[in-house]
mmCIF file of C-alpha atoms in Angstrom:
data_model
loop_
_atom_site.group_PDB
_atom_site.id
_atom_site.type_symbol
_atom_site.label_atom_id
_atom_site.label_comp_id
_atom_site.label_asym_id
_atom_site.label_seq_id
_atom_site.Cartn_x
_atom_site.Cartn_y
_atom_site.Cartn_z
ATOM 1 C CA MET A 1 192.756 182.062 135.096
ATOM 2 C CA ARG A 2 188.962 181.759 134.895
ATOM 3 C CA ALA A 3 187.122 184.726 133.424
ATOM 4 C CA ASP A 4 184.005 183.978 135.493
ATOM 5 C CA PRO A 5 184.757 184.323 139.236
ATOM 6 C CA ALA A 6 181.509 182.508 140.067
ATOM 7 C CA LEU A 7 183.144 179.318 138.805
ATOM 8 C CA THR A 8 186.080 179.442 141.229
ATOM 9 C CA ARG A 9 184.173 177.902 144.141
ATOM 10 C CA ILE A 10 182.553 175.316 141.868
ATOM 11 C CA ALA A 11 185.917 174.421 140.339
ATOM 12 C CA ALA A 12 187.282 173.669 143.815
ATOM 13 C CA LYS A 13 184.359 171.319 144.453
ATOM 14 C CA VAL A 14 184.884 169.572 141.108
ATOM 15 C CA GLU A 15 188.584 169.139 141.825
ATOM 16 C CA ARG A 16 187.651 167.541 145.186
ATOM 17 C CA ALA A 17 185.053 165.336 143.428
ATOM 18 C CA GLU A 18 182.399 166.896 145.676
ATOM 19 C CA ARG A 19 178.732 166.754 144.628
ATOM 20 C CA LEU A 20 177.355 169.989 143.143
ATOM 21 C CA THR A 21 174.179 171.650 144.402
ATOM 22 C CA ARG A 22 171.177 173.204 142.685
ATOM 23 C CA ASP A 23 172.740 176.660 143.111
ATOM 24 C CA ASP A 24 175.916 175.352 141.513
ATOM 25 C CA GLY A 25 173.917 174.071 138.563
ATOM 26 C CA LEU A 26 172.232 177.450 138.112
ATOM 27 C CA ALA A 27 175.612 179.174 138.200
ATOM 28 C CA LEU A 28 177.016 176.781 135.594
ATOM 29 C CA PHE A 29 174.139 177.405 133.179
ATOM 30 C CA ALA A 30 174.358 181.168 133.780
ATOM 31 C CA SER A 31 178.076 181.325 133.081
ATOM 32 C CA SER A 32 179.375 182.477 129.710
ATOM 33 C CA ASP A 33 182.849 181.084 130.372
ATOM 34 C CA LEU A 34 182.371 178.115 128.092
ATOM 35 C CA LEU A 35 186.001 177.032 128.049
ATOM 36 C CA ALA A 36 186.138 176.902 131.850
ATOM 37 C CA LEU A 37 182.953 174.820 131.890
ATOM 38 C CA GLY A 38 184.466 172.505 129.317
ATOM 39 C CA ASN A 39 187.687 172.095 131.279
ATOM 40 C CA LEU A 40 185.813 171.206 134.454
ATOM 41 C CA ALA A 41 183.554 168.739 132.665
ATOM 42 C CA ASN A 42 186.536 167.213 130.870
ATOM 43 C CA LEU A 43 188.215 166.693 134.251
ATOM 44 C CA ALA A 44 185.106 164.971 135.627
ATOM 45 C CA ASN A 45 184.820 162.773 132.564
ATOM 46 C CA ARG A 46 188.493 161.797 132.412
ATOM 47 C CA ARG A 47 188.330 160.633 136.023
ATOM 48 C CA ARG A 48 185.616 158.177 135.063
ATOM 49 C CA ASN A 49 186.335 157.277 131.433
ATOM 50 C CA GLY A 50 189.909 158.324 130.697
ATOM 51 C CA ASP A 51 190.365 159.152 127.021
ATOM 52 C CA ARG A 52 187.914 156.483 125.859
ATOM 53 C CA VAL A 53 185.049 157.550 123.602
ATOM 54 C CA TYR A 54 182.397 154.953 122.904
ATOM 55 C CA PHE A 55 180.219 154.459 119.872
ATOM 56 C CA ALA A 56 177.764 151.783 118.792
ATOM 57 C CA ALA A 57 177.286 150.091 115.460
ATOM 58 C CA ASN A 58 173.552 150.635 115.782
ATOM 59 C CA GLN A 59 170.515 150.805 113.556
ATOM 60 C CA HIS A 60 167.494 152.979 114.305
ATOM 61 C CA ILE A 61 164.096 151.462 113.499
ATOM 62 C CA ASN A 62 160.881 153.499 113.751
ATOM 63 C CA PRO A 63 157.937 151.092 113.223
ATOM 64 C CA THR A 64 155.214 153.758 113.037
ATOM 65 C CA ASN A 65 154.792 157.515 113.123
ATOM 66 C CA VAL A 66 151.056 157.331 113.880
ATOM 67 C CA CYS A 67 150.515 158.930 117.275
ATOM 68 C CA ILE A 68 147.477 159.855 119.375
ATOM 69 C CA LEU A 69 149.392 162.864 120.735
ATOM 70 C CA ARG A 70 149.882 164.317 117.248
ATOM 71 C CA ASN A 71 147.983 167.523 118.070
ATOM 72 C CA THR A 72 149.221 168.041 121.620
ATOM 73 C CA CYS A 73 152.998 167.496 121.453
ATOM 74 C CA VAL A 74 153.567 170.744 119.623
ATOM 75 C CA PHE A 75 157.357 170.364 119.452
ATOM 76 C CA CYS A 76 157.176 167.102 117.472
ATOM 77 C CA SER A 77 157.635 166.926 113.707
ATOM 78 C CA PHE A 78 157.596 163.138 113.436
ATOM 79 C CA ALA A 79 154.046 162.188 114.456
ATOM 80 C CA ARG A 80 151.064 161.862 112.095
ATOM 81 C CA MET A 81 147.382 161.124 112.500
ATOM 82 C CA PRO A 82 146.283 157.763 111.038
ATOM 83 C CA LYS A 83 144.988 159.184 107.738
ATOM 84 C CA GLU A 84 147.322 162.146 107.469
ATOM 85 C CA ASP A 85 149.732 162.460 104.567
ATOM 86 C CA GLY A 86 152.974 160.761 105.415
ATOM 87 C CA ALA A 87 151.497 158.455 108.057
ATOM 88 C CA TYR A 88 152.929 154.945 108.028
ATOM 89 C CA THR A 89 152.835 151.727 110.039
ATOM 90 C CA ARG A 90 155.239 148.988 109.050
ATOM 91 C CA SER A 91 154.299 145.358 108.846
ATOM 92 C CA LEU A 92 156.591 143.021 110.734
ATOM 93 C CA ASP A 93 157.925 141.750 107.418
ATOM 94 C CA ASP A 94 158.880 145.329 106.501
ATOM 95 C CA VAL A 95 160.624 145.808 109.847
ATOM 96 C CA PHE A 96 162.515 142.549 109.423
ATOM 97 C CA ALA A 97 163.520 143.515 105.875
ATOM 98 C CA GLU A 98 164.867 146.845 107.079
ATOM 99 C CA ALA A 99 166.695 145.136 109.937
ATOM 100 C CA ASP A 100 168.347 142.765 107.465
ATOM 101 C CA ALA A 101 170.842 145.547 106.856
ATOM 102 C CA ALA A 102 172.408 144.090 110.001
ATOM 103 C CA SER A 103 173.231 140.908 108.107
ATOM 104 C CA GLY A 104 176.853 140.766 107.058
ATOM 105 C CA ASN A 105 177.913 143.896 108.954
ATOM 106 C CA PRO A 106 178.866 144.538 112.588
ATOM 107 C CA THR A 107 175.537 145.920 113.851
ATOM 108 C CA ARG A 108 175.319 145.491 117.628
ATOM 109 C CA GLU A 109 172.093 147.287 118.515
ATOM 110 C CA PHE A 110 168.581 147.924 117.218
ATOM 111 C CA HIS A 111 167.237 151.207 118.581
ATOM 112 C CA ILE A 112 163.439 151.042 118.278
ATOM 113 C CA VAL A 113 161.035 153.926 119.000
ATOM 114 C CA GLY A 114 157.895 155.249 117.338
ATOM 115 C CA GLY A 115 154.516 156.864 117.844
ATOM 116 C CA LEU A 116 151.613 155.996 120.151
ATOM 117 C CA HIS A 117 149.492 154.076 117.677
ATOM 118 C CA PRO A 118 145.873 153.740 118.848
ATOM 119 C CA LYS A 119 145.466 150.180 117.528
ATOM 120 C CA LEU A 120 148.842 148.461 117.703
ATOM 121 C CA LYS A 121 148.806 145.939 120.526
ATOM 122 C CA LEU A 122 151.629 144.800 122.738
ATOM 123 C CA SER A 123 151.717 141.556 120.738
ATOM 124 C CA TYR A 124 152.879 143.484 117.642
ATOM 125 C CA TYR A 125 155.962 144.675 119.490
ATOM 126 C CA LEU A 126 156.636 141.366 121.246
ATOM 127 C CA ASP A 127 156.476 139.547 117.908
ATOM 128 C CA MET A 128 158.842 142.164 116.493
ATOM 129 C CA PHE A 129 161.376 141.696 119.294
ATOM 130 C CA ARG A 130 161.222 137.896 119.086
ATOM 131 C CA GLY A 131 161.539 138.003 115.305
ATOM 132 C CA LEU A 132 164.544 140.306 115.453
ATOM 133 C CA LYS A 133 166.240 138.140 118.056
ATOM 134 C CA ALA A 134 165.586 135.002 116.023
ATOM 135 C CA ARG A 135 167.057 136.580 112.887
ATOM 136 C CA HIS A 136 169.898 138.503 114.577
ATOM 137 C CA PRO A 137 170.645 136.800 117.912
ATOM 138 C CA GLU A 138 173.891 138.728 118.351
ATOM 139 C CA VAL A 139 172.211 142.156 118.131
ATOM 140 C CA MET A 140 170.949 143.792 121.329
ATOM 141 C CA ILE A 141 167.539 145.490 121.388
ATOM 142 C CA LYS A 142 167.027 148.919 122.947
ATOM 143 C CA ALA A 143 163.339 149.584 122.559
ATOM 144 C CA LEU A 144 160.369 151.765 123.433
ATOM 145 C CA THR A 145 160.310 154.965 125.423
ATOM 146 C CA ALA A 146 158.575 155.258 128.784
ATOM 147 C CA VAL A 147 155.725 157.032 126.989
ATOM 148 C CA GLU A 148 155.222 154.117 124.593
ATOM 149 C CA ILE A 149 155.360 151.604 127.437
ATOM 150 C CA ALA A 150 152.740 153.474 129.485
ATOM 151 C CA HIS A 151 150.564 153.758 126.358
ATOM 152 C CA LEU A 152 150.718 149.988 125.795
ATOM 153 C CA ALA A 153 149.865 149.384 129.448
ATOM 154 C CA ARG A 154 146.706 151.507 129.029
ATOM 155 C CA ILE A 155 145.708 149.727 125.826
ATOM 156 C CA GLU A 156 146.199 146.283 127.386
ATOM 157 C CA ARG A 157 144.726 147.356 130.753
ATOM 158 C CA VAL A 158 147.682 145.988 132.659
ATOM 159 C CA GLY A 159 150.400 147.547 134.762
ATOM 160 C CA VAL A 160 153.606 148.995 133.397
ATOM 161 C CA ARG A 161 155.511 146.239 135.182
ATOM 162 C CA GLU A 162 153.665 143.554 133.208
ATOM 163 C CA VAL A 163 154.524 145.260 129.911
ATOM 164 C CA LEU A 164 158.177 145.572 130.892
ATOM 165 C CA LYS A 165 158.395 141.927 131.958
ATOM 166 C CA ALA A 166 156.892 140.813 128.641
ATOM 167 C CA MET A 167 159.343 143.027 126.724
ATOM 168 C CA LYS A 168 162.281 141.620 128.643
ATOM 169 C CA ASP A 169 161.121 138.050 128.044
ATOM 170 C CA ALA A 170 160.825 138.839 124.304
ATOM 171 C CA GLY A 171 164.442 139.996 124.096
ATOM 172 C CA VAL A 172 164.613 143.700 125.035
ATOM 173 C CA ASP A 173 167.956 144.475 126.666
ATOM 174 C CA SER A 174 167.548 148.156 127.581
ATOM 175 C CA LEU A 175 165.281 151.186 127.209
ATOM 176 C CA PRO A 176 166.028 154.433 125.366
ATOM 177 C CA GLY A 177 165.637 157.681 127.263
ATOM 178 C CA GLY A 178 163.171 159.507 125.015
ATOM 179 C CA GLY A 179 159.934 161.109 126.152
ATOM 180 C CA ALA A 180 161.411 162.826 129.193
ATOM 181 C CA GLU A 181 161.465 166.220 127.413
ATOM 182 C CA VAL A 182 161.794 168.502 130.472
ATOM 183 C CA PHE A 183 160.072 167.620 133.730
ATOM 184 C CA SER A 184 158.859 171.145 134.575
ATOM 185 C CA PRO A 185 155.023 171.045 134.759
ATOM 186 C CA ALA A 186 154.811 174.558 133.302
ATOM 187 C CA ALA A 187 157.001 173.702 130.325
ATOM 188 C CA ARG A 188 155.182 170.398 129.716
ATOM 189 C CA ALA A 189 151.839 172.206 129.800
ATOM 190 C CA THR A 190 153.091 174.278 126.871
ATOM 191 C CA ILE A 191 154.857 171.653 124.757
ATOM 192 C CA ALA A 192 153.205 168.306 125.638
ATOM 193 C CA ASP A 193 150.229 168.727 127.940
ATOM 194 C CA ARG A 194 148.847 165.189 127.486
ATOM 195 C CA LYS A 195 152.130 163.342 127.708
ATOM 196 C CA LEU A 196 153.347 161.479 130.797
ATOM 197 C CA THR A 197 154.258 163.788 133.663
ATOM 198 C CA GLY A 198 157.844 163.905 134.771
ATOM 199 C CA GLU A 199 156.971 161.788 137.816
ATOM 200 C CA GLU A 200 155.289 159.185 135.598
ATOM 201 C CA TRP A 201 158.294 159.037 133.265
ATOM 202 C CA LEU A 202 160.592 158.475 136.228
ATOM 203 C CA ALA A 203 158.233 155.795 137.591
ATOM 204 C CA VAL A 204 158.469 153.755 134.372
ATOM 205 C CA HIS A 205 162.255 153.831 134.497
ATOM 206 C CA ARG A 206 162.260 153.004 138.207
ATOM 207 C CA GLU A 207 160.138 149.928 137.415
ATOM 208 C CA ALA A 208 162.447 148.936 134.554
ATOM 209 C CA HIS A 209 165.503 149.226 136.776
ATOM 210 C CA SER A 210 163.827 147.062 139.428
ATOM 211 C CA LEU A 211 163.437 144.336 136.786
ATOM 212 C CA GLY A 212 167.084 144.555 135.789
ATOM 213 C CA ILE A 213 166.419 146.523 132.595
ATOM 214 C CA PRO A 214 168.891 149.421 132.362
ATOM 215 C CA SER A 215 167.967 152.581 130.487
ATOM 216 C CA ASN A 216 169.164 155.883 129.145
ATOM 217 C CA CYS A 217 167.901 159.299 130.198
ATOM 218 C CA THR A 218 167.482 162.537 128.263
ATOM 219 C CA MET A 219 166.510 166.193 128.455
ATOM 220 C CA LEU A 220 165.056 168.214 125.579
ATOM 221 C CA TYR A 221 166.437 171.753 125.720
ATOM 222 C CA GLY A 222 166.214 174.943 123.701
ATOM 223 C CA HIS A 223 162.403 175.455 123.618
ATOM 224 C CA VAL A 224 160.426 177.181 126.424
ATOM 225 C CA GLU A 225 162.239 175.801 129.469
ATOM 226 C CA THR A 226 164.090 178.027 131.946
ATOM 227 C CA LEU A 227 167.594 177.422 133.224
ATOM 228 C CA ALA A 228 166.046 176.442 136.554
ATOM 229 C CA ASP A 229 163.894 173.882 134.717
ATOM 230 C CA ARG A 230 167.043 172.345 133.252
ATOM 231 C CA VAL A 231 168.763 172.098 136.621
ATOM 232 C CA ASP A 232 165.716 170.606 138.359
ATOM 233 C CA HIS A 233 165.363 168.047 135.562
ATOM 234 C CA LEU A 234 168.975 166.945 135.934
ATOM 235 C CA LEU A 235 168.653 166.715 139.715
ATOM 236 C CA ALA A 236 165.556 164.512 139.360
ATOM 237 C CA LEU A 237 167.548 162.164 137.120
ATOM 238 C CA ARG A 238 170.396 162.178 139.628
ATOM 239 C CA ALA A 239 168.031 161.347 142.486
ATOM 240 C CA LEU A 240 166.595 158.328 140.667
ATOM 241 C CA GLN A 241 170.097 157.158 139.802
ATOM 242 C CA ASP A 242 171.020 157.390 143.502
ATOM 243 C CA GLU A 243 168.020 155.140 144.188
ATOM 244 C CA THR A 244 168.367 152.533 141.424
ATOM 245 C CA GLY A 245 171.717 152.864 139.634
ATOM 246 C CA GLY A 246 169.928 151.869 136.423
ATOM 247 C CA PHE A 247 170.797 154.723 134.052
ATOM 248 C CA LEU A 248 173.596 153.979 131.602
ATOM 249 C CA THR A 249 173.986 157.331 129.893
ATOM 250 C CA TYR A 250 172.570 160.837 129.759
ATOM 251 C CA ILE A 251 171.823 162.473 126.397
ATOM 252 C CA PRO A 252 170.904 166.159 126.080
ATOM 253 C CA LEU A 253 168.631 166.534 123.051
ATOM 254 C CA ALA A 254 168.489 169.801 121.105
ATOM 255 C CA TYR A 255 165.028 171.029 120.089
ATOM 256 C CA HIS A 256 164.602 171.570 116.340
ATOM 257 C CA PRO A 257 161.952 174.217 115.540
ATOM 258 C CA ASP A 258 161.216 173.371 111.893
ATOM 259 C CA HIS A 259 158.045 171.630 110.731
ATOM 260 C CA ASN A 260 156.256 171.813 114.057
ATOM 261 C CA GLU A 261 153.672 174.044 115.695
ATOM 262 C CA LEU A 262 155.889 175.201 118.543
ATOM 263 C CA GLY A 263 158.571 176.517 116.217
ATOM 264 C CA GLU A 264 155.964 178.478 114.268
ATOM 265 C CA THR A 265 154.399 179.853 117.457
ATOM 266 C CA LEU A 266 157.762 180.953 118.796
ATOM 267 C CA GLY A 267 158.713 182.448 115.426
ATOM 268 C CA ARG A 268 161.848 180.324 115.309
ATOM 269 C CA THR A 269 161.387 178.350 112.114
ATOM 270 C CA GLY A 270 164.726 178.080 110.365
ATOM 271 C CA THR A 271 166.738 178.548 113.561
ATOM 272 C CA ALA A 272 168.247 176.031 115.950
ATOM 273 C CA THR A 273 170.079 175.834 119.241
ATOM 274 C CA THR A 274 173.505 177.427 119.210
ATOM 275 C CA GLY A 275 176.719 175.460 119.382
ATOM 276 C CA PHE A 276 177.476 177.375 122.587
ATOM 277 C CA ASP A 277 174.328 176.043 124.260
ATOM 278 C CA ASP A 278 174.832 172.544 122.856
ATOM 279 C CA LEU A 279 178.280 172.338 124.428
ATOM 280 C CA LYS A 280 177.105 173.920 127.680
ATOM 281 C CA ASN A 281 174.387 171.292 128.073
ATOM 282 C CA ILE A 282 176.930 168.511 127.632
ATOM 283 C CA ALA A 283 179.288 170.062 130.176
ATOM 284 C CA VAL A 284 176.697 170.880 132.839
ATOM 285 C CA GLY A 285 175.136 167.446 132.449
ATOM 286 C CA ARG A 286 178.497 165.799 133.102
ATOM 287 C CA LEU A 287 179.161 167.974 136.144
ATOM 288 C CA LEU A 288 175.756 167.576 137.828
ATOM 289 C CA LEU A 289 175.172 163.904 136.972
ATOM 290 C CA ASP A 290 178.104 162.583 138.949
ATOM 291 C CA ASN A 291 176.498 159.143 139.337
ATOM 292 C CA ILE A 292 175.625 158.400 135.685
ATOM 293 C CA PRO A 293 178.562 156.681 133.970
ATOM 294 C CA HIS A 294 178.290 158.154 130.480
ATOM 295 C CA VAL A 295 177.240 161.309 128.651
ATOM 296 C CA LYS A 296 176.358 161.000 124.985
ATOM 297 C CA THR A 297 176.302 163.606 122.234
ATOM 298 C CA HIS A 298 173.630 162.941 119.635
ATOM 299 C CA TRP A 299 175.360 163.953 116.420
ATOM 300 C CA PRO A 300 172.208 163.721 114.211
ATOM 301 C CA MET A 301 170.829 166.670 116.194
ATOM 302 C CA VAL A 302 173.835 168.939 116.715
ATOM 303 C CA THR A 303 176.076 167.943 113.737
ATOM 304 C CA PRO A 304 179.101 165.642 113.838
ATOM 305 C CA PHE A 305 181.393 168.648 114.238
ATOM 306 C CA ILE A 306 179.781 170.030 117.407
ATOM 307 C CA SER A 307 179.739 166.451 118.690
ATOM 308 C CA GLN A 308 183.466 166.170 118.057
ATOM 309 C CA VAL A 309 184.111 169.302 120.123
ATOM 310 C CA ALA A 310 181.800 167.919 122.822
ATOM 311 C CA LEU A 311 184.280 165.087 123.355
ATOM 312 C CA THR A 312 186.453 167.587 125.261
ATOM 313 C CA PHE A 313 183.455 169.042 127.150
ATOM 314 C CA GLY A 314 182.671 166.033 129.319
ATOM 315 C CA CYS A 315 181.250 163.688 126.702
ATOM 316 C CA ASP A 316 182.428 160.094 126.202
ATOM 317 C CA ASP A 317 179.898 158.689 123.704
ATOM 318 C CA LEU A 318 179.441 159.662 120.049
ATOM 319 C CA GLU A 319 176.141 157.755 119.495
ATOM 320 C CA GLY A 320 176.779 155.448 116.547
ATOM 321 C CA THR A 321 176.332 154.624 112.903
ATOM 322 C CA VAL A 322 172.497 155.022 113.142
ATOM 323 C CA VAL A 323 171.817 153.885 109.507
ATOM 324 C CA PHE A 324 168.494 155.693 108.992
ATOM 325 C CA GLU A 325 167.264 158.350 111.450
ATOM 326 C CA ARG A 326 163.733 159.707 110.926
ATOM 327 C CA VAL A 327 162.578 161.454 114.107
ATOM 328 C CA TYR A 328 164.965 164.424 114.107
ATOM 329 C CA HIS A 329 165.246 164.724 110.351
ATOM 330 C CA GLU A 330 161.479 165.254 110.206
ATOM 331 C CA ALA A 331 162.144 168.261 112.435
ATOM 332 C CA GLY A 332 164.588 169.765 109.983
ATOM 333 C CA ALA A 333 167.918 168.319 111.064
ATOM 334 C CA GLY A 334 170.326 168.884 108.172
ATOM 335 C CA THR A 335 172.779 166.263 109.362
ATOM 336 C CA PRO A 336 173.500 163.029 107.509
ATOM 337 C CA MET A 337 171.377 159.942 108.138
ATOM 338 C CA TRP A 338 174.424 157.876 109.091
ATOM 339 C CA LEU A 339 178.143 157.972 109.692
ATOM 340 C CA SER A 340 180.552 155.295 108.591
ATOM 341 C CA TYR A 341 183.104 153.586 110.835
ATOM 342 C CA ASP A 342 185.868 155.621 109.235
ATOM 343 C CA GLU A 343 184.081 158.912 109.857
ATOM 344 C CA ILE A 344 183.388 158.056 113.496
ATOM 345 C CA ILE A 345 186.917 156.860 114.189
ATOM 346 C CA THR A 346 188.414 159.918 112.497
ATOM 347 C CA LEU A 347 186.188 162.293 114.509
ATOM 348 C CA ILE A 348 187.137 160.640 117.793
ATOM 349 C CA ARG A 349 190.843 160.515 117.042
ATOM 350 C CA GLY A 350 190.737 164.114 115.837
ATOM 351 C CA ALA A 351 189.663 165.116 119.345
ATOM 352 C CA GLY A 352 192.657 163.299 120.822
ATOM 353 C CA LYS A 353 190.523 160.448 122.143
ATOM 354 C CA GLU A 354 190.535 156.663 121.819
ATOM 355 C CA PRO A 355 187.600 155.094 119.907
ATOM 356 C CA VAL A 356 185.942 152.080 121.503
ATOM 357 C CA GLU A 357 183.042 150.261 119.880
ATOM 358 C CA ARG A 358 180.515 149.160 122.517
ATOM 359 C CA ASP A 359 177.347 147.132 122.869
ATOM 360 C CA SER A 360 174.086 148.491 124.338
ATOM 361 C CA LEU A 361 175.310 147.971 127.906
ATOM 362 C CA TYR A 362 178.714 149.600 127.333
ATOM 363 C CA GLY A 363 180.565 146.349 127.093
ATOM 364 C CA PRO A 364 183.649 146.995 124.911
ATOM 365 C CA VAL A 365 183.408 145.153 121.591
ATOM 366 C CA ARG A 366 186.427 146.429 119.672
ATOM 367 C CA THR A 367 189.268 148.869 120.018
ATOM 368 C CA PHE A 368 191.164 150.286 117.060
ATOM 369 C CA GLU A 369 194.880 150.284 117.807
ATOM 370 C CA GLY A 370 196.678 150.193 114.498
ATOM 371 C CA TYR A 371 193.486 150.627 112.489
ATOM 372 C CA GLU A 372 193.845 153.042 109.591
ATOM 373 C CA PRO A 373 190.667 154.285 107.896
ATOM 374 C CA LYS A 374 190.381 153.037 104.351
ATOM 375 C CA HIS A 375 188.145 155.849 103.148
ATOM 376 C CA ALA A 376 188.946 159.512 103.687
ATOM 377 C CA PRO A 377 185.996 161.089 105.528
ATOM 378 C CA VAL A 378 184.106 163.745 103.622
ATOM 379 C CA ARG A 379 182.086 166.627 104.980
ATOM 380 C CA PRO A 380 178.553 165.253 105.481
ATOM 381 C CA GLN A 381 176.068 166.724 103.036
ATOM 382 C CA GLY A 382 172.747 166.266 104.854
ATOM 383 C CA PRO A 383 169.974 163.668 104.728
ATOM 384 C CA ALA A 384 170.224 160.345 102.959
ATOM 385 C CA PRO A 385 169.993 160.088 99.181
ATOM 386 C CA GLN A 386 166.695 159.275 97.545
ATOM 387 C CA GLY A 387 165.607 155.662 97.439
ATOM 388 C CA SER A 388 163.498 153.145 99.277
ATOM 389 C CA LEU A 389 164.334 152.294 102.860
ATOM 390 C CA PHE A 390 165.381 148.852 101.668
ATOM 391 C CA GLN A 391 167.796 150.330 99.126
ATOM 392 C CA ILE A 392 169.188 152.822 101.625
ATOM 393 C CA ALA A 393 169.656 150.177 104.309
ATOM 394 C CA HIS A 394 171.517 147.880 101.955
ATOM 395 C CA ARG A 395 173.640 150.738 100.618
ATOM 396 C CA LYS A 396 174.630 151.438 104.223
ATOM 397 C CA ARG A 397 175.356 147.760 104.809
ATOM 398 C CA ASP A 398 177.791 147.755 101.892
ATOM 399 C CA MET A 399 179.497 150.914 103.196
ATOM 400 C CA ALA A 400 179.817 149.583 106.751
ATOM 401 C CA THR A 401 181.113 146.220 105.606
ATOM 402 C CA ALA A 402 183.787 147.842 103.447
ATOM 403 C CA ALA A 403 184.848 150.153 106.278
ATOM 404 C CA VAL A 404 185.125 147.500 108.953
ATOM 405 C CA ASP A 405 186.914 144.819 106.915
ATOM 406 C CA GLY A 406 190.261 146.196 108.014
ATOM 407 C CA ALA A 407 189.264 146.515 111.674
ATOM 408 C CA GLU A 408 188.789 142.835 112.453
#
């Protein structure tokens, strides 16, 4: 019996696989009956994905944190001005050296995002993509947010379509979903007033889809947005998916208030989104986005343990191994920098689900029937140990190789 009577009508629609409305979305976000929301979202997910939970053997690469929006995106803890302490821009040789952690282990995807550098040309990124493909032809490239792509188009004085075509020709397989934040003009005026508008973000993804480049989509929640802002954002994503069918997965992203101006202004330094809200955003996303195949939980933001629970709240993707995550850890995320195969498989199985390793486009790469983890998972203790990026990457390579030896 559902504690929230407002969910009874919505539950009947979900059971009939009927599309939910804006009012339904508002009622879902307003409800405090989290278990009922989870059950409905789990039903919607199981219809589409069964008990499968996907993950990627992926490696995050952030070429630069220099960004012209440093002083206007007040929620961001990653960006730096060119001469600010902590600013960096990697040479291509440095990027290739970091990516060499993919050698000898089962990495399937490079996830590449960074800042809006005022001087880096499109050629820098195209040379990076070609170099990565030449060195690791079996690894897919998911690269550059809509904001980065529009920035490069302005620098080069060409259209977004021309940038996307050049990226595709250089080896990019898909786009990440970052930079969407929340589409509400009022919220964007507060948190990112010089960033792409919601309409402009959607236009970049529409163009990518028209070129046969699939993408992810996101929503940043837990800052100044209203519940109505969340619903309208999700409905805008749903409308574009109706038009193009190009979104692969939806990822709700939790705002971290540490080390950024917005968190200080709101007086929320040292706090974070609640597990209740994290799970609600997964569930409502699954229920409203009936035309997007997958919903991903981003464990570096919400912890591996909330992500494990999310697997019964409508979620079918546990992100991946990651290797070295900078963007959210700059914002105060206390989660580990990576998870091993054994940890991921144990988390998924612990939720009663079936782990499936995937590529960037959700092609199944490996299943794990009969696989027994070699290393007992331990409770993650936070960010990566001290050491150079090269040392950390190679330490991770050794861990991943040892963990996967028994899976092949």
